Short mmCIF file of C-alpha atoms and ligand atoms in Angstrom, two decimals:
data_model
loop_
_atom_site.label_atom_id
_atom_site.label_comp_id
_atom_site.label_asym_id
_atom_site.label_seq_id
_atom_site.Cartn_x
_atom_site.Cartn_y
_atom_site.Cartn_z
CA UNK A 1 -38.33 -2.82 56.42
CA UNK A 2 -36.64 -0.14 58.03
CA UNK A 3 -38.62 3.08 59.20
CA UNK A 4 -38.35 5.51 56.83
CA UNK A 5 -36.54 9.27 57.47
CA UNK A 6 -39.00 11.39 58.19
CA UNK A 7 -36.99 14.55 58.47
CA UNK A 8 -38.52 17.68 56.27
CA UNK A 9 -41.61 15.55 56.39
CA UNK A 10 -44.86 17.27 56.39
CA UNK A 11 -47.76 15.35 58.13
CA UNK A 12 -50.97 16.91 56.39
CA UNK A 13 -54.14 15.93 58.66
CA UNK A 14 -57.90 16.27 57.17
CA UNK A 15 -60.23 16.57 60.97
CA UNK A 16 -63.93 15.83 59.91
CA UNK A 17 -67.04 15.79 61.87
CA UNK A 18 -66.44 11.69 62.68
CA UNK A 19 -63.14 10.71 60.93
CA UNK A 20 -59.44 12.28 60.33
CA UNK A 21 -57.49 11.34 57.67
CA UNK A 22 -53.48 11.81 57.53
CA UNK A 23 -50.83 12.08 55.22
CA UNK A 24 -47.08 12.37 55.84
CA UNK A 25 -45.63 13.25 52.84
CA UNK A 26 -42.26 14.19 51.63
CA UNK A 27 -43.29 17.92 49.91
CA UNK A 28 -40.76 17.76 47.06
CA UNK A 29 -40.84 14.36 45.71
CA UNK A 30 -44.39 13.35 46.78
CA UNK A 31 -43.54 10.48 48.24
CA UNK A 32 -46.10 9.53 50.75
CA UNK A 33 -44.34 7.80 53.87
CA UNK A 34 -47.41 6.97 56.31
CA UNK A 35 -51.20 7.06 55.92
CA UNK A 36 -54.23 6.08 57.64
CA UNK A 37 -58.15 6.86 58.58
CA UNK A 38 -59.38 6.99 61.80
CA UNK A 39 -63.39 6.54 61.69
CA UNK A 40 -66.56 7.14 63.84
CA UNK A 41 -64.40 9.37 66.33
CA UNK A 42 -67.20 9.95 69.44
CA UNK A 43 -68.08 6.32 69.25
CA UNK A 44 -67.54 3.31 71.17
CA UNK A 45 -66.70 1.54 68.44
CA UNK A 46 -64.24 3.71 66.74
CA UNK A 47 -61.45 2.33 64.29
CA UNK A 48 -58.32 3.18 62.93
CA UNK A 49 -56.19 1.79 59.69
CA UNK A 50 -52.43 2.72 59.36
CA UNK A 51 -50.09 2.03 56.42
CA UNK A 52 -46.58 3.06 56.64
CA UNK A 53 -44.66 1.27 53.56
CA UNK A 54 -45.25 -2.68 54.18
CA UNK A 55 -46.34 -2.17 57.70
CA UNK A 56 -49.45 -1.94 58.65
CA UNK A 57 -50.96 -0.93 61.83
CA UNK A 58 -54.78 -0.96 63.58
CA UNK A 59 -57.02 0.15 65.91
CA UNK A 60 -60.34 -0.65 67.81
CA UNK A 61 -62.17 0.62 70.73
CA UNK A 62 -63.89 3.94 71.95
CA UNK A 63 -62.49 7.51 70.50
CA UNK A 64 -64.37 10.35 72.42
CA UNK A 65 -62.78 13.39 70.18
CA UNK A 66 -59.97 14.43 67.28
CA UNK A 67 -57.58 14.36 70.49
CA UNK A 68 -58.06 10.56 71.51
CA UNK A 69 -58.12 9.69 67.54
CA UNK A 70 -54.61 12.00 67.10
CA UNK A 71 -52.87 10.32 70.29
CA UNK A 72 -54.03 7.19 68.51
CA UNK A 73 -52.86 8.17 64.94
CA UNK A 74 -49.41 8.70 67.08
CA UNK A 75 -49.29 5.57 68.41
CA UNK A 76 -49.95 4.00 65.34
CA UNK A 77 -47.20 5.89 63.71
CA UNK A 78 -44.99 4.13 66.79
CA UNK A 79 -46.27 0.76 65.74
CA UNK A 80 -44.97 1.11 62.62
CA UNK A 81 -41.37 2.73 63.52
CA UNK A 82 -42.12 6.22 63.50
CA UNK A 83 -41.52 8.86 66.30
CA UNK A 84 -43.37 11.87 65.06
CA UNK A 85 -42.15 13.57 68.29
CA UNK A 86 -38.16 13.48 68.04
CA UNK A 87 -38.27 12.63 63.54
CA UNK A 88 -37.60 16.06 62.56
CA UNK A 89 -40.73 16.69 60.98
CA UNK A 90 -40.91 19.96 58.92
CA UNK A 91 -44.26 20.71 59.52
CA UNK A 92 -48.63 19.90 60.92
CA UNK A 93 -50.35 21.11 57.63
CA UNK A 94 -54.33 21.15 58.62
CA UNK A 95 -56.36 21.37 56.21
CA UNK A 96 -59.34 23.93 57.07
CA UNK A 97 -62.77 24.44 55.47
CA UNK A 98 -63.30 28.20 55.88
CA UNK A 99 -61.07 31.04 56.04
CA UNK A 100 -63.27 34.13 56.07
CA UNK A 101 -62.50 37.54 55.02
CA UNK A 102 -59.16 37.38 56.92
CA UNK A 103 -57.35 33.90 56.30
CA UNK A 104 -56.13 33.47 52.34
CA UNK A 105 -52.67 32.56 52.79
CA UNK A 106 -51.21 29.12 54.48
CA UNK A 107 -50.91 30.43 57.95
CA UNK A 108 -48.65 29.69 60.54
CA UNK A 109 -50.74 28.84 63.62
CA UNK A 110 -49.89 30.61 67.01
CA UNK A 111 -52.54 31.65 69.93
CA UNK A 112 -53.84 34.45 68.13
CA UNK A 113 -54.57 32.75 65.06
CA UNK A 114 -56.46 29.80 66.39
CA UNK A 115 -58.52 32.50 68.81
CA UNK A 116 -59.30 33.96 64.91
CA UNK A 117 -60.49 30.68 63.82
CA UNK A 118 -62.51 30.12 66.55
CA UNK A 119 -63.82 33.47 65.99
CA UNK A 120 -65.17 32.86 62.27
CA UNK A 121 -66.57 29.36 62.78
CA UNK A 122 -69.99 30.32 62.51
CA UNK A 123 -69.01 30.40 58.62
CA UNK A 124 -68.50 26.49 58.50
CA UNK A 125 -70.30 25.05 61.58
CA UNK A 126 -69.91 21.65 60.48
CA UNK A 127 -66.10 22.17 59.65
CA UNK A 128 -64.26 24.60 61.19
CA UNK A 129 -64.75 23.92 64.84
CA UNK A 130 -63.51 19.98 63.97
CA UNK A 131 -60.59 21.34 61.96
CA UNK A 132 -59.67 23.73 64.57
CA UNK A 133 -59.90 20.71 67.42
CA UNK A 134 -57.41 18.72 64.97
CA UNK A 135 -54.78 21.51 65.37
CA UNK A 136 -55.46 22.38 68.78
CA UNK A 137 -55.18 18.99 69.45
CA UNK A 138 -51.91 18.55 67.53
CA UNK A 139 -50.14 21.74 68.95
CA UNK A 140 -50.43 19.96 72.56
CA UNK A 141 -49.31 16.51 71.36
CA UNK A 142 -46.27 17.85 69.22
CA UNK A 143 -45.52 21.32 70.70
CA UNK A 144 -42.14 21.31 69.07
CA UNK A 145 -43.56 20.72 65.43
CA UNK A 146 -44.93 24.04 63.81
CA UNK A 147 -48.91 24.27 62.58
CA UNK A 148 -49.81 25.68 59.58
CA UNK A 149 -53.30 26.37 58.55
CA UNK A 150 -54.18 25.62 54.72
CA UNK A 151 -57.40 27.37 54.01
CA UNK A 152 -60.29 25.60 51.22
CA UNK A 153 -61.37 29.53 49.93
CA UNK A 154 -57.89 30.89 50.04
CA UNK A 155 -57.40 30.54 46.44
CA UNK A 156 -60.56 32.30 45.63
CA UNK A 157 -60.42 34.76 47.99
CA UNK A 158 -59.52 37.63 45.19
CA UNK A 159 -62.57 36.61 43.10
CA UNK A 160 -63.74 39.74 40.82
CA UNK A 161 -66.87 41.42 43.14
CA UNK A 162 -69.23 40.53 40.58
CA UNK A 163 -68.67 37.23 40.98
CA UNK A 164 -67.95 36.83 44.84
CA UNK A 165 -70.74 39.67 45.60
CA UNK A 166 -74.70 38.38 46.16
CA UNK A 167 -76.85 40.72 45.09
CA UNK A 168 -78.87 41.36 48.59
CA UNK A 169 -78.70 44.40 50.61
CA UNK A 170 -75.18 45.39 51.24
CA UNK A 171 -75.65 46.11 54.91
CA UNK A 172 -77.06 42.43 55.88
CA UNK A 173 -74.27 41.02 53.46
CA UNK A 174 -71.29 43.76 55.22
CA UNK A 175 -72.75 42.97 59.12
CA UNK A 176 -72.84 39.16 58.46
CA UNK A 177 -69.60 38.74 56.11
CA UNK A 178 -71.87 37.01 53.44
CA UNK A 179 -70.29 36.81 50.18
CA UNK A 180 -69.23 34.00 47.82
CA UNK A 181 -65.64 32.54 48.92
CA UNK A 182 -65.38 29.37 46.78
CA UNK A 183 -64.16 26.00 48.00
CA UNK A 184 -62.23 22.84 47.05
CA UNK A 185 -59.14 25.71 46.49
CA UNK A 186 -56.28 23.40 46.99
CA UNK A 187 -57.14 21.52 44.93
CA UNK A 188 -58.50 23.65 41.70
CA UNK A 189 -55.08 25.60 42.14
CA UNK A 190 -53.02 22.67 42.21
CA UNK A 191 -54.96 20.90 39.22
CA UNK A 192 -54.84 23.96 37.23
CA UNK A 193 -51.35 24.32 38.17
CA UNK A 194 -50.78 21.09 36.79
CA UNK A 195 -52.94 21.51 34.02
CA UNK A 196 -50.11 24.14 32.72
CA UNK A 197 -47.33 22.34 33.58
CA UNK A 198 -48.83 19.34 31.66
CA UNK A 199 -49.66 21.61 28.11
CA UNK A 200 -45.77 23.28 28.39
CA UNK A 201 -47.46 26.50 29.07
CA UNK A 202 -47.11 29.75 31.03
CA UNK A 203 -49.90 29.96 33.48
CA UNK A 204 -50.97 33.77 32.81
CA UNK A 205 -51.33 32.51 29.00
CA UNK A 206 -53.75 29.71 29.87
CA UNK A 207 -57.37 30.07 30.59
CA UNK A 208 -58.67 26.71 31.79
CA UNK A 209 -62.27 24.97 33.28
CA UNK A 210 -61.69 22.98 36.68
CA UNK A 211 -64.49 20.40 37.06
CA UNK A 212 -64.09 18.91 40.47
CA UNK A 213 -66.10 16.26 41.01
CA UNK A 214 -65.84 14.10 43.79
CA UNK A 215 -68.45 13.48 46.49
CA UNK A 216 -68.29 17.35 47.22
CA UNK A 217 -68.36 18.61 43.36
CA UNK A 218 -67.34 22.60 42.51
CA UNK A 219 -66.31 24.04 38.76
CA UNK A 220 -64.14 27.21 38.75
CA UNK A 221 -62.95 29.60 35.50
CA UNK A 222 -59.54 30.11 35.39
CA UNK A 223 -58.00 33.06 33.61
CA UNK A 224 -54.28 33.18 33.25
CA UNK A 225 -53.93 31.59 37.33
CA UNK A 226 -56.26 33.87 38.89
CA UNK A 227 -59.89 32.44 39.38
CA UNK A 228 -63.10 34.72 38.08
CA UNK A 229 -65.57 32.63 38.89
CA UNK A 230 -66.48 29.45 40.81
CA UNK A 231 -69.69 27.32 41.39
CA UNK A 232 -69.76 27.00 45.75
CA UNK A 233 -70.58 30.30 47.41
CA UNK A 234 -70.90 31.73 50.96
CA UNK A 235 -71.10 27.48 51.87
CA UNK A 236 -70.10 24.28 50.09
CA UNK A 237 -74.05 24.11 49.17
CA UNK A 238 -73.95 26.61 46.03
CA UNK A 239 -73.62 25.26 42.33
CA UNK A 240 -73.06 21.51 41.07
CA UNK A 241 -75.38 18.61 42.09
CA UNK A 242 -72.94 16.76 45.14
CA UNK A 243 -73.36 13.83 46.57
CA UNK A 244 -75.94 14.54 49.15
CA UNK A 245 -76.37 18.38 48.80
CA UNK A 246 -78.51 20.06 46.74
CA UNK A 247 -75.92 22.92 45.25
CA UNK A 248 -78.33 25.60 43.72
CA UNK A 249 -81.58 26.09 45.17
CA UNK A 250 -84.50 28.23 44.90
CA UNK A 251 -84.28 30.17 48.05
CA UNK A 252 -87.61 30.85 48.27
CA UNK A 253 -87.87 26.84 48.88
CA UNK A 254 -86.55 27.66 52.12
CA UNK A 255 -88.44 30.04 53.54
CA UNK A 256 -91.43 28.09 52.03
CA UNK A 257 -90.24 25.05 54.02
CA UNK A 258 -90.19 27.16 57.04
CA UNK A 259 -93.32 29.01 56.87
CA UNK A 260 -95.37 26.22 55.53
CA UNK A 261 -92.97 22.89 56.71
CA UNK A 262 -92.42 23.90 59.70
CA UNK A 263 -89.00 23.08 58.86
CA UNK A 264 -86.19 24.78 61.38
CA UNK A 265 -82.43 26.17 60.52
CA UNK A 266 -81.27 22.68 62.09
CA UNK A 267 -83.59 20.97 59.55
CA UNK A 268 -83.32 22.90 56.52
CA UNK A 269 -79.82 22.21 56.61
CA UNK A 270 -79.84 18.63 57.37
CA UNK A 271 -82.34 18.15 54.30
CA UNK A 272 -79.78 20.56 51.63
CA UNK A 273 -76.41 18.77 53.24
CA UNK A 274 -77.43 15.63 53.65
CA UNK A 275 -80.38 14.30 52.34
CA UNK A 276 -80.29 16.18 48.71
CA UNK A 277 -78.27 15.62 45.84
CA UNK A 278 -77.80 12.35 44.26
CA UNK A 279 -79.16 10.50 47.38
CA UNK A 280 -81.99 13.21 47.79
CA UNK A 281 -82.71 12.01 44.31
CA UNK A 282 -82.13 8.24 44.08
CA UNK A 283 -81.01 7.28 47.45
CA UNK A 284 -77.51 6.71 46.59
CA UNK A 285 -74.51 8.85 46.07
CA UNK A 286 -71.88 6.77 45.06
CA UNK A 287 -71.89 6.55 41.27
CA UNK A 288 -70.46 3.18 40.56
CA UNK A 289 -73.89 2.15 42.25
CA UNK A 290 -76.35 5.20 40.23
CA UNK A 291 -74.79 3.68 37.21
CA UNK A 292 -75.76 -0.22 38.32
CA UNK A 293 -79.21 1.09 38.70
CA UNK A 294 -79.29 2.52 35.62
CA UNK A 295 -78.40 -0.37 33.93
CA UNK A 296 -81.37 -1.94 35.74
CA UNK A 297 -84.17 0.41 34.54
CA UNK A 298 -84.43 2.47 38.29
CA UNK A 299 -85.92 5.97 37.16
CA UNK A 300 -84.94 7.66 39.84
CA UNK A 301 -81.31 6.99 39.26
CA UNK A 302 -82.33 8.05 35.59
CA UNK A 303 -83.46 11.49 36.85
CA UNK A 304 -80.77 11.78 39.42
CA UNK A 305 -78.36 11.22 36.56
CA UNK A 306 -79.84 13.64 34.23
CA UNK A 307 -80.04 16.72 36.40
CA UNK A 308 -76.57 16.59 37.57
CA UNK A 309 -75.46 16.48 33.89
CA UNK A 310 -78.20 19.16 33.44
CA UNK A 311 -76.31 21.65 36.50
CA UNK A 312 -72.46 20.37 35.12
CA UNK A 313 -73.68 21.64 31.38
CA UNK A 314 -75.37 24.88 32.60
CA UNK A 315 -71.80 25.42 34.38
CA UNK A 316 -69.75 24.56 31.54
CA UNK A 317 -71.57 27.09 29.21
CA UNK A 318 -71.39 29.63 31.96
CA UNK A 319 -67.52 29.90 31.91
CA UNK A 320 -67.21 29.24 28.13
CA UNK A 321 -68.87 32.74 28.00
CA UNK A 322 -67.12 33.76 31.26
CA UNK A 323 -63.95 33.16 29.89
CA UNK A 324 -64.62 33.85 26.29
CA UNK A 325 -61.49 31.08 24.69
CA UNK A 326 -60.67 28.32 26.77
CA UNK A 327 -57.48 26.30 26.27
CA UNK A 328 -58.44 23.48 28.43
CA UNK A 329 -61.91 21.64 30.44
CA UNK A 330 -60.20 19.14 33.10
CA UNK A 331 -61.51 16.54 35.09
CA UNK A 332 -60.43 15.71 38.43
CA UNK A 333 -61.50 13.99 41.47
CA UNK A 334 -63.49 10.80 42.67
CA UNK A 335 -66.21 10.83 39.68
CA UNK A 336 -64.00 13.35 37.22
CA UNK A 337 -61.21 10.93 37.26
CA UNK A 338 -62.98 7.62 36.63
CA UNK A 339 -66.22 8.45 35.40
CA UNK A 340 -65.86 8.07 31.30
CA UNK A 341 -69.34 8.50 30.96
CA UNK A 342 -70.32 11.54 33.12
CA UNK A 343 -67.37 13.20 31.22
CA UNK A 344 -68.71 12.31 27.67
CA UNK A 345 -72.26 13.55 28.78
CA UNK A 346 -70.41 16.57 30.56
CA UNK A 347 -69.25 17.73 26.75
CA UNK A 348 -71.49 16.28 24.43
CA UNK A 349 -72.58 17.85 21.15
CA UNK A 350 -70.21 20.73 21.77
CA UNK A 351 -67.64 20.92 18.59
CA UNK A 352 -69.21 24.11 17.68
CA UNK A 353 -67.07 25.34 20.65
CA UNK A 354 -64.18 23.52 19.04
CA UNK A 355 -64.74 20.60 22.11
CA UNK A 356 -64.04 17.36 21.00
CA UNK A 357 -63.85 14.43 23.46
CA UNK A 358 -61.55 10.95 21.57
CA UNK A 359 -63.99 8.12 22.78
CA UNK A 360 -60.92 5.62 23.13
CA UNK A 361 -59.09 8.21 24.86
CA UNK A 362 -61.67 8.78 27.29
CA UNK A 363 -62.04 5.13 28.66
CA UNK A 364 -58.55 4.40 28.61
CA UNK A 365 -58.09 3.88 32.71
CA UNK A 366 -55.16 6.10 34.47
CA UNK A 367 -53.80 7.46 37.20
CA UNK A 368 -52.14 9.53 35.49
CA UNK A 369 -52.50 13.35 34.44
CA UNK A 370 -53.95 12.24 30.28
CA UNK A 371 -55.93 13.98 27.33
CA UNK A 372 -58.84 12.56 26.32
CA UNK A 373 -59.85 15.30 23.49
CA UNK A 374 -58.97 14.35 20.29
CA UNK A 375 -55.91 16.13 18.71
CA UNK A 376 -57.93 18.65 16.49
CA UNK A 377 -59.89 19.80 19.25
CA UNK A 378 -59.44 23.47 20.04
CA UNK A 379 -59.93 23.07 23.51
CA UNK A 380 -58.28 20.52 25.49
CA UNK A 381 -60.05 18.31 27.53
CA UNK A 382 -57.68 16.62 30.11
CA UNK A 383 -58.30 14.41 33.26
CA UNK A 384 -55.82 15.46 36.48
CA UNK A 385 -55.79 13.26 39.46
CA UNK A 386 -56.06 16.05 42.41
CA UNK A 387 -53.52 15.39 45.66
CA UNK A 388 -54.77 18.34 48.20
CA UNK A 389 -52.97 16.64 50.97
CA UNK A 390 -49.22 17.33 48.81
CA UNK A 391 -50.59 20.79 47.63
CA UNK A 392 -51.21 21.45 51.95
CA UNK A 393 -47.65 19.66 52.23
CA UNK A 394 -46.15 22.00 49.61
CA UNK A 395 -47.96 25.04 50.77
CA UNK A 396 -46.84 24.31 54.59
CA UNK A 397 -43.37 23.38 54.04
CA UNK A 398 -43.03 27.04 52.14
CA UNK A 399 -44.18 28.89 55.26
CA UNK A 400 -41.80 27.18 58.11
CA UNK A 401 -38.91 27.31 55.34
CA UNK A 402 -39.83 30.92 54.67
CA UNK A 403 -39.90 31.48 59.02
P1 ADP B 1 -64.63 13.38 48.46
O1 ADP B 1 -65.41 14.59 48.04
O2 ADP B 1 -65.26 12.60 49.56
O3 ADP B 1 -63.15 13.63 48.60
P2 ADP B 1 -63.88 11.77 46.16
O4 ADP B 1 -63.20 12.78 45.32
O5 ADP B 1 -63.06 10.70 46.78
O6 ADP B 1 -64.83 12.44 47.22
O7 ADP B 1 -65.02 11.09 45.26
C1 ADP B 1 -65.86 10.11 45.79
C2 ADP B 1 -66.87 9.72 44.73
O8 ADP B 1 -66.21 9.34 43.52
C3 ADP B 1 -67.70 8.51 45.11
O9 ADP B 1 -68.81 8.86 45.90
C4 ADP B 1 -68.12 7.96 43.76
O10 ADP B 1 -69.33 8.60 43.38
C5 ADP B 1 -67.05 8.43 42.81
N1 ADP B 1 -66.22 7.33 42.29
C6 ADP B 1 -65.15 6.77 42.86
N2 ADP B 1 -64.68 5.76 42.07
C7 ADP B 1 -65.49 5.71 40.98
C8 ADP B 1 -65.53 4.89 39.79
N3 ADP B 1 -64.64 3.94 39.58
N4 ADP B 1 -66.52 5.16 38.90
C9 ADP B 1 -67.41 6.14 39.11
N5 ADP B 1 -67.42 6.93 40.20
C10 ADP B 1 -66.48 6.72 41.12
#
């Protein structure tokens, strides 16, 4: 097969602690061109897969940091046909944890702005500084291609103060820039975007639920586009039961650790990011496994089970009465979009709220946007695949065309 044109292509990178993953996408019809993982970056034994059409492409060997595993991701690309450095592309869009106070627009990345990133990466310790090596990293290896940042809290950055504002001393909170500034934005804008555009409706006319659920798991309240509330705060650690973290805590369980654990900041935050949530609980976070041991009698995977349905419902009820009507509860994301059960738990017993979840509808297996209420149900319950890396594509193609 021939390569394909790449021109107006946006390549959409995703730089975590050990792996990057990368996207190039065409931003208007979706069509994704190339992709591919590069794992254990720092290791000896680092790997890469690349798909571009029918080709495929690998690698193996030692990666020492997000510049040796982009240089590789760029060969790769030449393996396959693709000259990233003379294609045309439109844009780099990075995708990037935390944007503090300042960052809640795709930005166009220059000196200044990655000297501001560097600045507020004491936000997201465990993000930011990897994101920001993915785009330094990218601006030396394609000079000629434009950056843009797409920030994870942009979209909730105009949260009402009562719900973005912690109720602690206003000084500490002012000095240290600690409020709540919501993550997982690309993609609850772009789900509830599509969440309108699926029901035929205006979006200042719809007031939805966004249940993202994935491995990372965050609900937001949507009134008429504009967010008023969401479940992660100040880090991704607030709100829903996640895969390994513990969402909402006690914080006098900290401080108890500390004083009476022994526990340090290194340690406390290993044990809430890590080693909480469903693994804390069971010792497993993927839930095609939690439901095998289910099925087997394992308690633990019972309880584990049972108090993430317990946080999702709390939610739920929270932004009923946030909201006041709701058109529509949708699902999205690695559990949200193939978990049949977790959603029928999520909304059970709730037709007094005019909720009604069609059982066939429910199990019915799709990638595509679907209902799954029945048709007399007030609200609508609908599951929407999320795509962050072609809402980043979208969102950075708009700011080069708009340069
Ligand atoms: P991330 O937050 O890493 O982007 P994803 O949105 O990809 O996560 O979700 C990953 C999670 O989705 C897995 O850990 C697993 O719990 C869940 N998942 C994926 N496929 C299924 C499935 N078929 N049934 C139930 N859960 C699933």
């Amino acid at each position: 097969m021939s390569a394909p044109d790449v021109r107006g292509a946006v390549l959409v990178l995703n730089a975590g602690s050990s792996s990057l993953k990368y996207q190039l996408l065409e931003p208007h019809s979706a069509a994704v061109l190339a992709s591919g993982i590069v794992e254990r970056i720092g290791d000896d034994d680092a790997g890469a897969t690349h798909t571009a059409g029918d080709e495929t492409a690998e690698f193996h060997g030692a990666l020492a940091d997000q510049h040796a595993a982009l240089e590789t991701a760029l060969s790769l690309f030449r393996e396959t046909g693709i000259d990233l450095g003379g294609a045309g592309l439109a844009a780099v869009g990075h995708r990037l944890v935390h944007g503090g106070k300042d960052f809640y627009r795709p930005t166009l990345v220059d000196d200044g702005v990655v000297d501001e990133i560097e600045r507020i990466s004491d936000l997201a310790p465990l993000h930011n500084p990897v994101n920001l090596a993915g785009i330094v990293a990218m601006r030396k290896l394609l000079p000629d291609v434009p950056s843009v940042a797409v920030f994870d809290t942009a979209f909730f950055h105009d949260l009402p103060a009562a719900a973005s504002t912690y109720a602690i001393d206003r000084e500490v909170a002012q000095q240290y820039s600690i409020r709540r500034y919501g993550f997982h934005g690309t993609s609850h804008q772009y789900v509830s975007e599509r969440v309108t555009e699926y029901l035929g409706r205006d979006a200042t006319s719809v007031n939805q639920i966004v249940l993202h659920l994935g491995n990372g798991a965050s609900a937001s309240a949507i009134r008429g586009g504009k967010p008023i509330d969401t479940s992660m705060g100040m880090t991704p650690m607030e709100g829903l039961v996640m895969g390994t973290r513990s969402g909402d805590i006690d914080p006098g369980v900290l401080t108890y650790l500390q004083r009476v654990g022994g526990f340090d900041a290194a340690e406390v935050d290993t044990l809430l990011n890590r080693n909480s949530g469903l693994r804390g609980l069971c010792g497993e976070n993927d839930f095609r496994t939690i439901d095998r041991l289910i099925s087997d009698g394992d308690d633990n995977a019972r309880l584990a089970y049972d108090v993430y349905i317990h946080r999702l419902r709390s939610y739920i009820g929270a932004y009923l009465i946030g909201l006041g009507e709701v058109d529509a509860i949708t699902f999205t994301a690695g559990v949200g979009e193939n978990s049949p059960t977790v959603r029928a738990d999520a909304l059970d017993g709730l037709s007094r709220f005019g909720i009604h979840i069609d059982a066939e509808r429910n199990t019915l297996r799709s990638k595509e946007a679907r209902t799954i209420s029945t048709d007399d149900s007030q609200v609508t319950v609908l599951v929407v695949p999320t795509n962050e890396e072609l809402a980043i594509a979208r969102q950075a193609f708009e700011v080069v065309e708009g340069q």
